[in-house]
Tab-separated table of C-alpha atoms in Angstrom:
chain	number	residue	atom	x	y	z
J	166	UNK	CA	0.297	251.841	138.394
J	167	UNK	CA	2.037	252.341	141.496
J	168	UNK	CA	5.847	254.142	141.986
J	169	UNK	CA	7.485	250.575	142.496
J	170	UNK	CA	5.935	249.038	139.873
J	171	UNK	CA	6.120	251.685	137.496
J	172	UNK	CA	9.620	251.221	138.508
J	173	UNK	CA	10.265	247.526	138.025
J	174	UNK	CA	8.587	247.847	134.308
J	175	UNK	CA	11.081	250.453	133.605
J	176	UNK	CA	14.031	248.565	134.532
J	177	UNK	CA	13.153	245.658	132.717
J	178	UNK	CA	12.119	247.799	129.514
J	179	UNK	CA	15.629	250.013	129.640
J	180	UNK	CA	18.171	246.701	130.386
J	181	UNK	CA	16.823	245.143	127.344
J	182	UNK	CA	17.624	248.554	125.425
J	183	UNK	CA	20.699	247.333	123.471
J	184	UNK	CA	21.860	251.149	124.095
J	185	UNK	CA	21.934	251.395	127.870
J	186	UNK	CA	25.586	249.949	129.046
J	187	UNK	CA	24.558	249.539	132.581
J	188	UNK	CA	20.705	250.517	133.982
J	189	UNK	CA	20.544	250.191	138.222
J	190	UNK	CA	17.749	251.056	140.450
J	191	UNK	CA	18.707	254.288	142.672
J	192	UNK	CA	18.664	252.110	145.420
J	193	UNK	CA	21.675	249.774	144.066
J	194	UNK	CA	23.134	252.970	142.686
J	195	UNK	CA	23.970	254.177	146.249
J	196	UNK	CA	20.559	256.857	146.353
J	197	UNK	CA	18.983	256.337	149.444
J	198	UNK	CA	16.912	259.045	149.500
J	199	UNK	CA	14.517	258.260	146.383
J	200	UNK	CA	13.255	254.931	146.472
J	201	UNK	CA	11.823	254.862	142.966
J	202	UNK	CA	13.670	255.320	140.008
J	203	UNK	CA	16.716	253.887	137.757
J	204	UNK	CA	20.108	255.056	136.795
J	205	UNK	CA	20.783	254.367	133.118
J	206	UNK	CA	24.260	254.910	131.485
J	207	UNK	CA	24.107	255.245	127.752
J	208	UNK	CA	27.152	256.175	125.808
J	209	UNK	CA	26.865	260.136	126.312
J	210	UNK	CA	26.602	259.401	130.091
J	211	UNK	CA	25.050	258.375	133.182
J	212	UNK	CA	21.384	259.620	134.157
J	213	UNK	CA	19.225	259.175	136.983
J	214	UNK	CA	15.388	259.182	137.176
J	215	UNK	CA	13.318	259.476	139.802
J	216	UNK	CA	9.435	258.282	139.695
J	217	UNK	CA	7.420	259.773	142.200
J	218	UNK	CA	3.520	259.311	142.751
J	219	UNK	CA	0.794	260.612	143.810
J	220	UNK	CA	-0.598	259.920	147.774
J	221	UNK	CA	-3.640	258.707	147.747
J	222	UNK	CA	-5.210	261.951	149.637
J	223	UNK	CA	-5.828	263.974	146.851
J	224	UNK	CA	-6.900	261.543	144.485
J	225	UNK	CA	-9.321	259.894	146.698
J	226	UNK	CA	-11.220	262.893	148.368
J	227	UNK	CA	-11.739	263.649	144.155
J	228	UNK	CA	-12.870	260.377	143.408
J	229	UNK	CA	-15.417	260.717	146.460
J	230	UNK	CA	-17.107	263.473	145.548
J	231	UNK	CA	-17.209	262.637	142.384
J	232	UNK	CA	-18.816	259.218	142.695
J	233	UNK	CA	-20.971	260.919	144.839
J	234	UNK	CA	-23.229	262.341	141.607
J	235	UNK	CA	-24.182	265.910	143.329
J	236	UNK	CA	-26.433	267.386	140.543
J	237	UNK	CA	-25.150	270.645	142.029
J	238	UNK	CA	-21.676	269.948	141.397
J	239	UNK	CA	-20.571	271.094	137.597
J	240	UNK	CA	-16.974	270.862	137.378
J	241	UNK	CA	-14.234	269.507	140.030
J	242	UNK	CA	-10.503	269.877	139.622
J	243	UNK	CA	-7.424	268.859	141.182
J	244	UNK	CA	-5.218	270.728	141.807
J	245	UNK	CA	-2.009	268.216	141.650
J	246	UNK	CA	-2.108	267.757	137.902
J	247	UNK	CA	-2.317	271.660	137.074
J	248	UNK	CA	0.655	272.861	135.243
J	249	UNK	CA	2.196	274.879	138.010
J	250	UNK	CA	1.060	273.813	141.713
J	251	UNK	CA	3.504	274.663	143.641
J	252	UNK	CA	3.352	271.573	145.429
J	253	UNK	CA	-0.195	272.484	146.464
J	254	UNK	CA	-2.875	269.250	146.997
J	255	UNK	CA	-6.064	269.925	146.730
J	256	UNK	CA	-9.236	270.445	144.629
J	257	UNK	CA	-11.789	273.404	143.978
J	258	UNK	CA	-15.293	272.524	143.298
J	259	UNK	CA	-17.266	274.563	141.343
J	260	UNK	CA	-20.907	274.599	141.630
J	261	UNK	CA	-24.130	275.205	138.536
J	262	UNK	CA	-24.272	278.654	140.641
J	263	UNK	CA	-20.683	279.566	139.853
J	264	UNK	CA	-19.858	279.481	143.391
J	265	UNK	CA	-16.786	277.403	144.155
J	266	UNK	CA	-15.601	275.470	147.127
J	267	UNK	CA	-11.325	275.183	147.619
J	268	UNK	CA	-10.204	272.488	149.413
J	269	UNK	CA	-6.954	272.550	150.644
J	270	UNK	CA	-4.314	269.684	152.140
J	271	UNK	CA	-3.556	271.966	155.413
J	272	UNK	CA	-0.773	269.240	156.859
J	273	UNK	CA	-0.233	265.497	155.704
J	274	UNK	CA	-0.494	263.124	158.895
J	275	UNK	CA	2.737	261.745	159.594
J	276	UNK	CA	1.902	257.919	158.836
J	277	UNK	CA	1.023	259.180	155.277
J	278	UNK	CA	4.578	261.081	154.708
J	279	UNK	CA	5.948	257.511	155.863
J	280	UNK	CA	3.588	255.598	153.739
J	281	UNK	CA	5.820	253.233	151.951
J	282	UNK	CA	3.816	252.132	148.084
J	283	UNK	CA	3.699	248.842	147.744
J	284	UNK	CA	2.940	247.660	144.178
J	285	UNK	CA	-0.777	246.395	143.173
C-alpha cells in the first residue's frame, strides 16, 4: 500500500471515529510540505501525522537479487527497515563463505526525489 492510499484509508477510518472532532489531510490543513498524512483533533488536542514510504530503489534492487535464487547468496538485508539507519538505503549481502557484499544508495537521481506516489 502506497503513501496516498495508505492515506485516504486513514482518513476515512479516523472521520468515522466518533472521538475525532475534526480529521483533515495536511494538505487541507495548510502543510504543504508533507503530502501524506492527516490532522486529527480529539478532545485533548490537535495532532498531525505524517505517512511517508519507502522509494522503490531499495526495495527493488532487494527483490532482484533475491528472485534471482543465487545458491551462493545466504542471507540479504536491507538496510531501511533496521532499527537505527540513519537514513541510510541500502542492503548487505552475505554470502555461504561469510563474505559480505554492502551496497550503498551513493545519490538518489533527481526524478526519483521528485517522484510523486500515485496510489495502486
Amino acid at each position: 500500500m502506497r503513501p496516498q492510499r495508505f492515506s485516504d484509508l486513514m482518513l476515512d477510518l479516523a472521520k468515522n471515529e466518533p472521538t475525532a472532532s475534526r480529521v483533515q489531510t495536511l494538505t487541507k490543513a495548510g502543510d504543504t510540505e508533507h503530502p501524506f498524512g492527516l490532522t486529527i483533533t480529539l478532545a485533548s488536542g490537535e495532532s498531525r501525522w505524517q505517512f511517508t514510504g519507502q522509494l522503490p530503489g531499495e526495495a527493488w534492487l532487494v527483490a532482484v537479487l533475491a528472485t534471482a535464487e543465487c545458491p551462493e547468496i545466504k542471507t540479504i538485508e536491507r538496510w531501511s527497515t533496521r532499527a537505527t539507519t540513519g537514513g541510510r538505503k541500502g542492503l548487505t549481502a552475505t554470502f555461504h563463505n561469510g563474505v559480505r557484499i554492502f551496497a550503498r544508495q551513493s545519490q538518489t537521481p533527481r526524478a526519483a526525489r521528485d517522484l510523486t506516489l500515485t496510489p495502486v
